[in-house]
PDB file of N, CA and C in Angstrom:
ATOM      1  N   MET A   1     -26.472  72.839 -63.574  1.00 54.00           N
ATOM      2  CA  MET A   1     -26.470  71.433 -63.260  1.00 54.00           C
ATOM      3  C   MET A   1     -27.694  71.128 -62.412  1.00 54.00           C
ATOM      4  N   ALA A   2     -28.374  70.021 -62.793  1.00 61.00           N
ATOM      5  CA  ALA A   2     -29.601  69.665 -62.087  1.00 61.00           C
ATOM      6  C   ALA A   2     -29.256  68.950 -60.800  1.00 61.00           C
ATOM      7  N   THR A   3     -30.031  69.239 -59.824  1.00 65.00           N
ATOM      8  CA  THR A   3     -29.813  68.557 -58.537  1.00 65.00           C
ATOM      9  C   THR A   3     -30.734  67.349 -58.461  1.00 65.00           C
ATOM     10  N   ARG A   4     -30.252  66.375 -57.830  1.00 65.00           N
ATOM     11  CA  ARG A   4     -31.045  65.149 -57.675  1.00 65.00           C
ATOM     12  C   ARG A   4     -31.632  65.127 -56.277  1.00 65.00           C
ATOM     13  N   THR A   5     -32.873  64.861 -56.245  1.00 63.00           N
ATOM     14  CA  THR A   5     -33.496  64.692 -54.931  1.00 63.00           C
ATOM     15  C   THR A   5     -33.681  63.208 -54.699  1.00 63.00           C
ATOM     16  N   SER A   6     -33.470  62.789 -53.511  1.00 65.00           N
ATOM     17  CA  SER A   6     -33.595  61.361 -53.217  1.00 65.00           C
ATOM     18  C   SER A   6     -35.063  60.983 -53.106  1.00 65.00           C
ATOM     19  N   VAL A   7     -35.353  59.794 -53.572  1.00 61.00           N
ATOM     20  CA  VAL A   7     -36.710  59.280 -53.492  1.00 61.00           C
ATOM     21  C   VAL A   7     -36.894  58.735 -52.090  1.00 61.00           C
ATOM     22  N   LYS A   8     -37.937  59.159 -51.482  1.00 68.00           N
ATOM     23  CA  LYS A   8     -38.205  58.711 -50.109  1.00 68.00           C
ATOM     24  C   LYS A   8     -38.792  57.294 -50.159  1.00 68.00           C
ATOM     25  N   PRO A   9     -38.323  56.396 -49.334  1.00 69.00           N
ATOM     26  CA  PRO A   9     -38.846  55.034 -49.312  1.00 69.00           C
ATOM     27  C   PRO A   9     -40.349  54.996 -49.011  1.00 69.00           C
ATOM     28  N   LEU A  10     -40.823  55.950 -48.260  1.00 68.00           N
ATOM     29  CA  LEU A  10     -42.243  55.985 -47.926  1.00 68.00           C
ATOM     30  C   LEU A  10     -43.086  56.191 -49.180  1.00 68.00           C
ATOM     31  N   TYR A  11     -42.611  57.025 -50.112  1.00 73.00           N
ATOM     32  CA  TYR A  11     -43.349  57.254 -51.350  1.00 73.00           C
ATOM     33  C   TYR A  11     -43.373  55.995 -52.217  1.00 73.00           C
ATOM     34  N   VAL A  12     -42.273  55.280 -52.225  1.00 74.00           N
ATOM     35  CA  VAL A  12     -42.188  54.044 -53.006  1.00 74.00           C
ATOM     36  C   VAL A  12     -43.177  53.010 -52.457  1.00 74.00           C
ATOM     37  N   ILE A  13     -43.223  52.870 -51.167  1.00 78.00           N
ATOM     38  CA  ILE A  13     -44.137  51.909 -50.535  1.00 78.00           C
ATOM     39  C   ILE A  13     -45.585  52.310 -50.796  1.00 78.00           C
ATOM     40  N   ALA A  14     -45.882  53.589 -50.669  1.00 77.00           N
ATOM     41  CA  ALA A  14     -47.250  54.068 -50.900  1.00 77.00           C
ATOM     42  C   ALA A  14     -47.651  53.844 -52.359  1.00 77.00           C
ATOM     43  N   GLY A  15     -46.741  54.103 -53.283  1.00 81.00           N
ATOM     44  CA  GLY A  15     -47.028  53.894 -54.702  1.00 81.00           C
ATOM     45  C   GLY A  15     -47.264  52.419 -55.010  1.00 81.00           C
ATOM     46  N   ALA A  16     -46.454  51.547 -54.416  1.00 83.00           N
ATOM     47  CA  ALA A  16     -46.622  50.110 -54.622  1.00 83.00           C
ATOM     48  C   ALA A  16     -47.960  49.651 -54.040  1.00 83.00           C
ATOM     49  N   GLY A  17     -48.320  50.189 -52.900  1.00 83.00           N
ATOM     50  CA  GLY A  17     -49.605  49.849 -52.288  1.00 83.00           C
ATOM     51  C   GLY A  17     -50.768  50.291 -53.151  1.00 83.00           C
ATOM     52  N   ASP A  18     -50.685  51.505 -53.700  1.00 84.00           N
ATOM     53  CA  ASP A  18     -51.745  52.010 -54.588  1.00 84.00           C
ATOM     54  C   ASP A  18     -51.883  51.132 -55.830  1.00 84.00           C
ATOM     55  N   LEU A  19     -50.750  50.723 -56.396  1.00 87.00           N
ATOM     56  CA  LEU A  19     -50.770  49.863 -57.572  1.00 87.00           C
ATOM     57  C   LEU A  19     -51.405  48.511 -57.249  1.00 87.00           C
ATOM     58  N   ALA A  20     -51.060  47.960 -56.096  1.00 88.00           N
ATOM     59  CA  ALA A  20     -51.626  46.671 -55.693  1.00 88.00           C
ATOM     60  C   ALA A  20     -53.137  46.768 -55.514  1.00 88.00           C
ATOM     61  N   VAL A  21     -53.612  47.831 -54.902  1.00 87.00           N
ATOM     62  CA  VAL A  21     -55.052  48.018 -54.703  1.00 87.00           C
ATOM     63  C   VAL A  21     -55.759  48.158 -56.047  1.00 87.00           C
ATOM     64  N   GLU A  22     -55.153  48.889 -56.960  1.00 87.00           N
ATOM     65  CA  GLU A  22     -55.739  49.082 -58.284  1.00 87.00           C
ATOM     66  C   GLU A  22     -55.875  47.748 -59.017  1.00 87.00           C
ATOM     67  N   LYS A  23     -54.826  46.937 -58.983  1.00 87.00           N
ATOM     68  CA  LYS A  23     -54.845  45.634 -59.653  1.00 87.00           C
ATOM     69  C   LYS A  23     -55.863  44.703 -58.985  1.00 87.00           C
ATOM     70  N   PHE A  24     -55.931  44.737 -57.670  1.00 86.00           N
ATOM     71  CA  PHE A  24     -56.875  43.885 -56.946  1.00 86.00           C
ATOM     72  C   PHE A  24     -58.311  44.238 -57.319  1.00 86.00           C
ATOM     73  N   ARG A  25     -58.611  45.497 -57.419  1.00 86.00           N
ATOM     74  CA  ARG A  25     -59.967  45.931 -57.790  1.00 86.00           C
ATOM     75  C   ARG A  25     -60.308  45.473 -59.207  1.00 86.00           C
ATOM     76  N   ALA A  26     -59.329  45.552 -60.118  1.00 85.00           N
ATOM     77  CA  ALA A  26     -59.579  45.125 -61.494  1.00 85.00           C
ATOM     78  C   ALA A  26     -59.863  43.622 -61.541  1.00 85.00           C
ATOM     79  N   VAL A  27     -59.067  42.838 -60.840  1.00 86.00           N
ATOM     80  CA  VAL A  27     -59.248  41.392 -60.821  1.00 86.00           C
ATOM     81  C   VAL A  27     -60.557  41.036 -60.123  1.00 86.00           C
ATOM     82  N   SER A  28     -60.860  41.709 -59.052  1.00 85.00           N
ATOM     83  CA  SER A  28     -62.091  41.457 -58.311  1.00 85.00           C
ATOM     84  C   SER A  28     -63.314  41.703 -59.192  1.00 85.00           C
ATOM     85  N   GLY A  29     -63.274  42.775 -59.940  1.00 81.00           N
ATOM     86  CA  GLY A  29     -64.377  43.068 -60.849  1.00 81.00           C
ATOM     87  C   GLY A  29     -64.518  42.018 -61.932  1.00 81.00           C
ATOM     88  N   ASP A  30     -63.379  41.546 -62.452  1.00 81.00           N
ATOM     89  CA  ASP A  30     -63.394  40.526 -63.500  1.00 81.00           C
ATOM     90  C   ASP A  30     -63.983  39.220 -62.970  1.00 81.00           C
ATOM     91  N   VAL A  31     -63.562  38.815 -61.785  1.00 83.00           N
ATOM     92  CA  VAL A  31     -64.062  37.582 -61.184  1.00 83.00           C
ATOM     93  C   VAL A  31     -65.556  37.703 -60.909  1.00 83.00           C
ATOM     94  N   SER A  32     -65.976  38.839 -60.390  1.00 81.00           N
ATOM     95  CA  SER A  32     -67.400  39.044 -60.104  1.00 81.00           C
ATOM     96  C   SER A  32     -68.238  38.962 -61.376  1.00 81.00           C
ATOM     97  N   SER A  33     -67.750  39.554 -62.462  1.00 82.00           N
ATOM     98  CA  SER A  33     -68.508  39.506 -63.707  1.00 82.00           C
ATOM     99  C   SER A  33     -68.563  38.089 -64.279  1.00 82.00           C
ATOM    100  N   ARG A  34     -67.506  37.328 -64.109  1.00 81.00           N
ATOM    101  CA  ARG A  34     -67.505  35.951 -64.601  1.00 81.00           C
ATOM    102  C   ARG A  34     -68.491  35.093 -63.817  1.00 81.00           C
ATOM    103  N   PHE A  35     -68.534  35.262 -62.502  1.00 79.00           N
ATOM    104  CA  PHE A  35     -69.485  34.509 -61.698  1.00 79.00           C
ATOM    105  C   PHE A  35     -70.918  34.906 -62.024  1.00 79.00           C
ATOM    106  N   ALA A  36     -71.129  36.146 -62.328  1.00 79.00           N
ATOM    107  CA  ALA A  36     -72.474  36.603 -62.682  1.00 79.00           C
ATOM    108  C   ALA A  36     -72.940  35.972 -63.990  1.00 79.00           C
ATOM    109  N   LYS A  37     -71.999  35.683 -64.884  1.00 80.00           N
ATOM    110  CA  LYS A  37     -72.340  35.106 -66.183  1.00 80.00           C
ATOM    111  C   LYS A  37     -72.636  33.605 -66.105  1.00 80.00           C
ATOM    112  N   LEU A  38     -72.210  32.959 -65.015  1.00 81.00           N
ATOM    113  CA  LEU A  38     -72.426  31.521 -64.896  1.00 81.00           C
ATOM    114  C   LEU A  38     -73.915  31.230 -64.753  1.00 81.00           C
ATOM    115  N   ASP A  39     -74.359  30.302 -65.550  1.00 82.00           N
ATOM    116  CA  ASP A  39     -75.752  29.873 -65.479  1.00 82.00           C
ATOM    117  C   ASP A  39     -75.791  28.570 -64.690  1.00 82.00           C
ATOM    118  N   GLN A  40     -76.530  28.553 -63.610  1.00 84.00           N
ATOM    119  CA  GLN A  40     -76.553  27.384 -62.735  1.00 84.00           C
ATOM    120  C   GLN A  40     -77.072  26.149 -63.468  1.00 84.00           C
ATOM    121  N   LYS A  41     -78.051  26.315 -64.316  1.00 88.00           N
ATOM    122  CA  LYS A  41     -78.622  25.183 -65.054  1.00 88.00           C
ATOM    123  C   LYS A  41     -77.574  24.570 -65.989  1.00 88.00           C
ATOM    124  N   THR A  42     -76.808  25.427 -66.663  1.00 88.00           N
ATOM    125  CA  THR A  42     -75.767  24.946 -67.580  1.00 88.00           C
ATOM    126  C   THR A  42     -74.679  24.195 -66.806  1.00 88.00           C
ATOM    127  N   VAL A  43     -74.264  24.758 -65.680  1.00 87.00           N
ATOM    128  CA  VAL A  43     -73.231  24.118 -64.869  1.00 87.00           C
ATOM    129  C   VAL A  43     -73.726  22.761 -64.368  1.00 87.00           C
ATOM    130  N   GLN A  44     -74.958  22.712 -63.906  1.00 91.00           N
ATOM    131  CA  GLN A  44     -75.518  21.470 -63.398  1.00 91.00           C
ATOM    132  C   GLN A  44     -75.607  20.416 -64.501  1.00 91.00           C
ATOM    133  N   THR A  45     -76.032  20.817 -65.687  1.00 93.00           N
ATOM    134  CA  THR A  45     -76.137  19.893 -66.812  1.00 93.00           C
ATOM    135  C   THR A  45     -74.760  19.366 -67.210  1.00 93.00           C
ATOM    136  N   THR A  46     -73.799  20.263 -67.251  1.00 92.00           N
ATOM    137  CA  THR A  46     -72.433  19.864 -67.606  1.00 92.00           C
ATOM    138  C   THR A  46     -71.869  18.871 -66.593  1.00 92.00           C
ATOM    139  N   LEU A  47     -72.077  19.158 -65.321  1.00 94.00           N
ATOM    140  CA  LEU A  47     -71.572  18.264 -64.276  1.00 94.00           C
ATOM    141  C   LEU A  47     -72.274  16.907 -64.313  1.00 94.00           C
ATOM    142  N   GLN A  48     -73.554  16.902 -64.563  1.00 96.00           N
ATOM    143  CA  GLN A  48     -74.298  15.642 -64.644  1.00 96.00           C
ATOM    144  C   GLN A  48     -73.819  14.801 -65.822  1.00 96.00           C
ATOM    145  N   THR A  49     -73.583  15.450 -66.952  1.00 96.00           N
ATOM    146  CA  THR A  49     -73.081  14.749 -68.132  1.00 96.00           C
ATOM    147  C   THR A  49     -71.705  14.147 -67.849  1.00 96.00           C
ATOM    148  N   GLU A  50     -70.853  14.925 -67.217  1.00 96.00           N
ATOM    149  CA  GLU A  50     -69.500  14.446 -66.889  1.00 96.00           C
ATOM    150  C   GLU A  50     -69.560  13.284 -65.902  1.00 96.00           C
ATOM    151  N   LEU A  51     -70.448  13.371 -64.929  1.00 97.00           N
ATOM    152  CA  LEU A  51     -70.602  12.302 -63.944  1.00 97.00           C
ATOM    153  C   LEU A  51     -71.059  11.008 -64.616  1.00 97.00           C
ATOM    154  N   THR A  52     -72.011  11.109 -65.509  1.00 97.00           N
ATOM    155  CA  THR A  52     -72.508   9.930 -66.230  1.00 97.00           C
ATOM    156  C   THR A  52     -71.396   9.311 -67.071  1.00 97.00           C
ATOM    157  N   LYS A  53     -70.618  10.153 -67.709  1.00 97.00           N
ATOM    158  CA  LYS A  53     -69.497   9.679 -68.537  1.00 97.00           C
ATOM    159  C   LYS A  53     -68.484   8.926 -67.680  1.00 97.00           C
ATOM    160  N   ARG A  54     -68.146   9.481 -66.527  1.00 97.00           N
ATOM    161  CA  ARG A  54     -67.162   8.834 -65.639  1.00 97.00           C
ATOM    162  C   ARG A  54     -67.696   7.520 -65.085  1.00 97.00           C
ATOM    163  N   GLN A  55     -69.002   7.470 -64.775  1.00 97.00           N
ATOM    164  CA  GLN A  55     -69.584   6.233 -64.260  1.00 97.00           C
ATOM    165  C   GLN A  55     -69.523   5.135 -65.309  1.00 97.00           C
ATOM    166  N   THR A  56     -69.756   5.490 -66.569  1.00 97.00           N
ATOM    167  CA  THR A  56     -69.671   4.524 -67.655  1.00 97.00           C
ATOM    168  C   THR A  56     -68.243   3.995 -67.790  1.00 97.00           C
ATOM    169  N   GLU A  57     -67.275   4.899 -67.721  1.00 97.00           N
ATOM    170  CA  GLU A  57     -65.869   4.492 -67.814  1.00 97.00           C
ATOM    171  C   GLU A  57     -65.495   3.572 -66.654  1.00 97.00           C
ATOM    172  N   LEU A  58     -65.969   3.881 -65.460  1.00 96.00           N
ATOM    173  CA  LEU A  58     -65.672   3.041 -64.298  1.00 96.00           C
ATOM    174  C   LEU A  58     -66.309   1.657 -64.434  1.00 96.00           C
ATOM    175  N   ALA A  59     -67.521   1.599 -64.961  1.00 96.00           N
ATOM    176  CA  ALA A  59     -68.185   0.308 -65.150  1.00 96.00           C
ATOM    177  C   ALA A  59     -67.407  -0.551 -66.146  1.00 96.00           C
ATOM    178  N   LYS A  60     -66.918   0.068 -67.223  1.00 96.00           N
ATOM    179  CA  LYS A  60     -66.115  -0.670 -68.202  1.00 96.00           C
ATOM    180  C   LYS A  60     -64.825  -1.181 -67.564  1.00 96.00           C
ATOM    181  N   GLY A  61     -64.182  -0.333 -66.779  1.00 96.00           N
ATOM    182  CA  GLY A  61     -62.956  -0.737 -66.100  1.00 96.00           C
ATOM    183  C   GLY A  61     -63.203  -1.876 -65.122  1.00 96.00           C
ATOM    184  N   GLN A  62     -64.320  -1.818 -64.428  1.00 96.00           N
ATOM    185  CA  GLN A  62     -64.668  -2.872 -63.483  1.00 96.00           C
ATOM    186  C   GLN A  62     -64.900  -4.196 -64.210  1.00 96.00           C
ATOM    187  N   ALA A  63     -65.576  -4.152 -65.347  1.00 96.00           N
ATOM    188  CA  ALA A  63     -65.816  -5.366 -66.130  1.00 96.00           C
ATOM    189  C   ALA A  63     -64.495  -5.960 -66.616  1.00 96.00           C
ATOM    190  N   GLU A  64     -63.589  -5.106 -67.060  1.00 96.00           N
ATOM    191  CA  GLU A  64     -62.274  -5.581 -67.528  1.00 96.00           C
ATOM    192  C   GLU A  64     -61.495  -6.231 -66.383  1.00 96.00           C
ATOM    193  N   LEU A  65     -61.539  -5.611 -65.220  1.00 96.00           N
ATOM    194  CA  LEU A  65     -60.841  -6.198 -64.068  1.00 96.00           C
ATOM    195  C   LEU A  65     -61.454  -7.533 -63.667  1.00 96.00           C
ATOM    196  N   ALA A  66     -62.768  -7.658 -63.762  1.00 95.00           N
ATOM    197  CA  ALA A  66     -63.425  -8.924 -63.438  1.00 95.00           C
ATOM    198  C   ALA A  66     -62.961 -10.023 -64.399  1.00 95.00           C
ATOM    199  N   LYS A  67     -62.847  -9.692 -65.692  1.00 96.00           N
ATOM    200  CA  LYS A  67     -62.363 -10.671 -66.672  1.00 96.00           C
ATOM    201  C   LYS A  67     -60.932 -11.102 -66.350  1.00 96.00           C
ATOM    202  N   ARG A  68     -60.090 -10.125 -66.011  1.00 95.00           N
ATOM    203  CA  ARG A  68     -58.696 -10.446 -65.677  1.00 95.00           C
ATOM    204  C   ARG A  68     -58.624 -11.336 -64.450  1.00 95.00           C
ATOM    205  N   PHE A  69     -59.453 -11.043 -63.458  1.00 95.00           N
ATOM    206  CA  PHE A  69     -59.458 -11.843 -62.241  1.00 95.00           C
ATOM    207  C   PHE A  69     -59.885 -13.276 -62.534  1.00 95.00           C
ATOM    208  N   GLU A  70     -60.913 -13.452 -63.374  1.00 95.00           N
ATOM    209  CA  GLU A  70     -61.366 -14.795 -63.736  1.00 95.00           C
ATOM    210  C   GLU A  70     -60.264 -15.564 -64.455  1.00 95.00           C
ATOM    211  N   ALA A  71     -59.533 -14.877 -65.329  1.00 94.00           N
ATOM    212  CA  ALA A  71     -58.431 -15.530 -66.044  1.00 94.00           C
ATOM    213  C   ALA A  71     -57.323 -15.942 -65.073  1.00 94.00           C
ATOM    214  N   LEU A  72     -57.015 -15.085 -64.113  1.00 93.00           N
ATOM    215  CA  LEU A  72     -55.994 -15.422 -63.115  1.00 93.00           C
ATOM    216  C   LEU A  72     -56.447 -16.589 -62.245  1.00 93.00           C
ATOM    217  N   ALA A  73     -57.715 -16.602 -61.872  1.00 92.00           N
ATOM    218  CA  ALA A  73     -58.239 -17.698 -61.056  1.00 92.00           C
ATOM    219  C   ALA A  73     -58.155 -19.017 -61.828  1.00 92.00           C
ATOM    220  N   ALA A  74     -58.472 -18.995 -63.119  1.00 92.00           N
ATOM    221  CA  ALA A  74     -58.385 -20.204 -63.941  1.00 92.00           C
ATOM    222  C   ALA A  74     -56.936 -20.671 -64.049  1.00 92.00           C
ATOM    223  N   ASP A  75     -56.010 -19.740 -64.234  1.00 91.00           N
ATOM    224  CA  ASP A  75     -54.594 -20.097 -64.295  1.00 91.00           C
ATOM    225  C   ASP A  75     -54.107 -20.661 -62.966  1.00 91.00           C
ATOM    226  N   ALA A  76     -54.593 -20.096 -61.883  1.00 90.00           N
ATOM    227  CA  ALA A  76     -54.170 -20.552 -60.553  1.00 90.00           C
ATOM    228  C   ALA A  76     -54.596 -21.997 -60.313  1.00 90.00           C
ATOM    229  N   LYS A  77     -55.697 -22.412 -60.896  1.00 92.00           N
ATOM    230  CA  LYS A  77     -56.162 -23.790 -60.718  1.00 92.00           C
ATOM    231  C   LYS A  77     -55.249 -24.788 -61.428  1.00 92.00           C
ATOM    232  N   THR A  78     -54.552 -24.354 -62.472  1.00 90.00           N
ATOM    233  CA  THR A  78     -53.673 -25.259 -63.218  1.00 90.00           C
ATOM    234  C   THR A  78     -52.247 -25.284 -62.677  1.00 90.00           C
ATOM    235  N   VAL A  79     -51.928 -24.389 -61.755  1.00 88.00           N
ATOM    236  CA  VAL A  79     -50.551 -24.300 -61.242  1.00 88.00           C
ATOM    237  C   VAL A  79     -50.105 -25.584 -60.558  1.00 88.00           C
ATOM    238  N   PRO A  80     -50.878 -26.208 -59.677  1.00 89.00           N
ATOM    239  CA  PRO A  80     -50.381 -27.437 -59.034  1.00 89.00           C
ATOM    240  C   PRO A  80     -50.016 -28.534 -60.040  1.00 89.00           C
ATOM    241  N   ALA A  81     -50.828 -28.710 -61.073  1.00 88.00           N
ATOM    242  CA  ALA A  81     -50.516 -29.733 -62.076  1.00 88.00           C
ATOM    243  C   ALA A  81     -49.232 -29.387 -62.821  1.00 88.00           C
ATOM    244  N   LYS A  82     -49.074 -28.108 -63.146  1.00 87.00           N
ATOM    245  CA  LYS A  82     -47.846 -27.689 -63.845  1.00 87.00           C
ATOM    246  C   LYS A  82     -46.619 -27.895 -62.975  1.00 87.00           C
ATOM    247  N   LEU A  83     -46.759 -27.656 -61.674  1.00 86.00           N
ATOM    248  CA  LEU A  83     -45.623 -27.853 -60.766  1.00 86.00           C
ATOM    249  C   LEU A  83     -45.273 -29.334 -60.641  1.00 86.00           C
ATOM    250  N   ARG A  84     -46.270 -30.203 -60.680  1.00 89.00           N
ATOM    251  CA  ARG A  84     -45.987 -31.643 -60.620  1.00 89.00           C
ATOM    252  C   ARG A  84     -45.258 -32.098 -61.881  1.00 89.00           C
ATOM    253  N   GLU A  85     -45.554 -31.482 -63.019  1.00 88.00           N
ATOM    254  CA  GLU A  85     -44.915 -31.844 -64.294  1.00 88.00           C
ATOM    255  C   GLU A  85     -43.529 -31.229 -64.459  1.00 88.00           C
ATOM    256  N   LEU A  86     -43.214 -30.229 -63.679  1.00 87.00           N
ATOM    257  CA  LEU A  86     -41.971 -29.476 -63.861  1.00 87.00           C
ATOM    258  C   LEU A  86     -40.712 -30.339 -63.787  1.00 87.00           C
ATOM    259  N   PRO A  87     -40.574 -31.239 -62.827  1.00 87.00           N
ATOM    260  CA  PRO A  87     -39.337 -32.049 -62.810  1.00 87.00           C
ATOM    261  C   PRO A  87     -39.160 -32.876 -64.085  1.00 87.00           C
ATOM    262  N   ALA A  88     -40.236 -33.436 -64.601  1.00 86.00           N
ATOM    263  CA  ALA A  88     -40.129 -34.241 -65.815  1.00 86.00           C
ATOM    264  C   ALA A  88     -39.760 -33.363 -67.009  1.00 86.00           C
ATOM    265  N   VAL A  89     -40.317 -32.190 -67.089  1.00 84.00           N
ATOM    266  CA  VAL A  89     -39.994 -31.274 -68.184  1.00 84.00           C
ATOM    267  C   VAL A  89     -38.525 -30.866 -68.106  1.00 84.00           C
ATOM    268  N   ALA A  90     -38.054 -30.571 -66.898  1.00 84.00           N
ATOM    269  CA  ALA A  90     -36.650 -30.172 -66.727  1.00 84.00           C
ATOM    270  C   ALA A  90     -35.714 -31.314 -67.094  1.00 84.00           C
ATOM    271  N   GLN A  91     -36.047 -32.530 -66.690  1.00 85.00           N
ATOM    272  CA  GLN A  91     -35.221 -33.687 -67.036  1.00 85.00           C
ATOM    273  C   GLN A  91     -35.185 -33.895 -68.549  1.00 85.00           C
ATOM    274  N   GLY A  92     -36.319 -33.733 -69.181  1.00 83.00           N
ATOM    275  CA  GLY A  92     -36.383 -33.896 -70.637  1.00 83.00           C
ATOM    276  C   GLY A  92     -35.521 -32.873 -71.351  1.00 83.00           C
ATOM    277  N   ARG A  93     -35.504 -31.673 -70.853  1.00 81.00           N
ATOM    278  CA  ARG A  93     -34.668 -30.635 -71.488  1.00 81.00           C
ATOM    279  C   ARG A  93     -33.192 -30.910 -71.266  1.00 81.00           C
ATOM    280  N   LEU A  94     -32.847 -31.457 -70.109  1.00 80.00           N
ATOM    281  CA  LEU A  94     -31.444 -31.788 -69.865  1.00 80.00           C
ATOM    282  C   LEU A  94     -30.968 -32.896 -70.800  1.00 80.00           C
ATOM    283  N   HIS A  95     -31.818 -33.884 -71.055  1.00 76.00           N
ATOM    284  CA  HIS A  95     -31.431 -34.997 -71.914  1.00 76.00           C
ATOM    285  C   HIS A  95     -31.398 -34.616 -73.383  1.00 76.00           C
ATOM    286  N   HIS A  96     -32.156 -33.627 -73.790  1.00 72.00           N
ATOM    287  CA  HIS A  96     -32.242 -33.266 -75.202  1.00 72.00           C
ATOM    288  C   HIS A  96     -31.417 -32.046 -75.584  1.00 72.00           C
ATOM    289  N   ARG A  97     -30.680 -31.489 -74.659  1.00 69.00           N
ATOM    290  CA  ARG A  97     -29.901 -30.305 -75.025  1.00 69.00           C
ATOM    291  C   ARG A  97     -28.626 -30.754 -75.746  1.00 69.00           C
ATOM    292  N   PRO A  98     -28.144 -29.946 -76.698  1.00 67.00           N
ATOM    293  CA  PRO A  98     -26.934 -30.317 -77.448  1.00 67.00           C
ATOM    294  C   PRO A  98     -25.716 -30.306 -76.521  1.00 67.00           C
ATOM    295  N   ARG A  99     -24.874 -31.281 -76.722  1.00 65.00           N
ATOM    296  CA  ARG A  99     -23.644 -31.365 -75.927  1.00 65.00           C
ATOM    297  C   ARG A  99     -22.521 -30.687 -76.640  1.00 65.00           C
ATOM    298  N   PRO A 100     -21.659 -29.999 -75.926  1.00 66.00           N
ATOM    299  CA  PRO A 100     -20.524 -29.330 -76.576  1.00 66.00           C
ATOM    300  C   PRO A 100     -19.609 -30.347 -77.263  1.00 66.00           C
ATOM    301  N   GLY A 101     -19.158 -30.014 -78.436  1.00 61.00           N
ATOM    302  CA  GLY A 101     -18.237 -30.855 -79.180  1.00 61.00           C
ATOM    303  C   GLY A 101     -18.917 -31.922 -80.006  1.00 61.00           C
ATOM    304  N   ARG A 102     -20.232 -32.028 -79.975  1.00 58.00           N
ATOM    305  CA  ARG A 102     -20.923 -33.074 -80.726  1.00 58.00           C
ATOM    306  C   ARG A 102     -21.878 -32.465 -81.763  1.00 58.00           C
ATOM    307  N   GLY A 103     -21.445 -31.392 -82.343  1.00 54.00           N
ATOM    308  CA  GLY A 103     -22.215 -30.830 -83.442  1.00 54.00           C
ATOM    309  C   GLY A 103     -23.262 -29.815 -83.028  1.00 54.00           C
ATOM    310  N   GLY A 104     -23.325 -29.473 -81.807  1.00 50.00           N
ATOM    311  CA  GLY A 104     -24.330 -28.490 -81.397  1.00 50.00           C
ATOM    312  C   GLY A 104     -23.711 -27.353 -80.626  1.00 50.00           C
ATOM    313  N   LEU A 105     -24.283 -26.175 -80.747  1.00 51.00           N
ATOM    314  CA  LEU A 105     -23.806 -25.022 -79.969  1.00 51.00           C
ATOM    315  C   LEU A 105     -24.887 -24.495 -79.114  1.00 51.00           C
TER     316      LEU A 105
END
């Protein structure tokens, strides 16, 4: 019959530490190689292109908001006249609505 020896917790911790160091070195090497491959000119060109694209989108959005604001300002100028007409419009609707029992629902 085989005897079982207990695993010492210290060995488990040391093994986990060794594994962590091994993985860290692999990732560190991968990151270093990726940064080495980056071309500063390409990154700068890409960022400049993206910046120009975003500025164009913002300018379009600003123009659209300006149009909306002008439309709201024009509507706001007509509000007082519409409010003065409101009582007459309401009275007209009251007089022209169908009455129950007289052919209208």
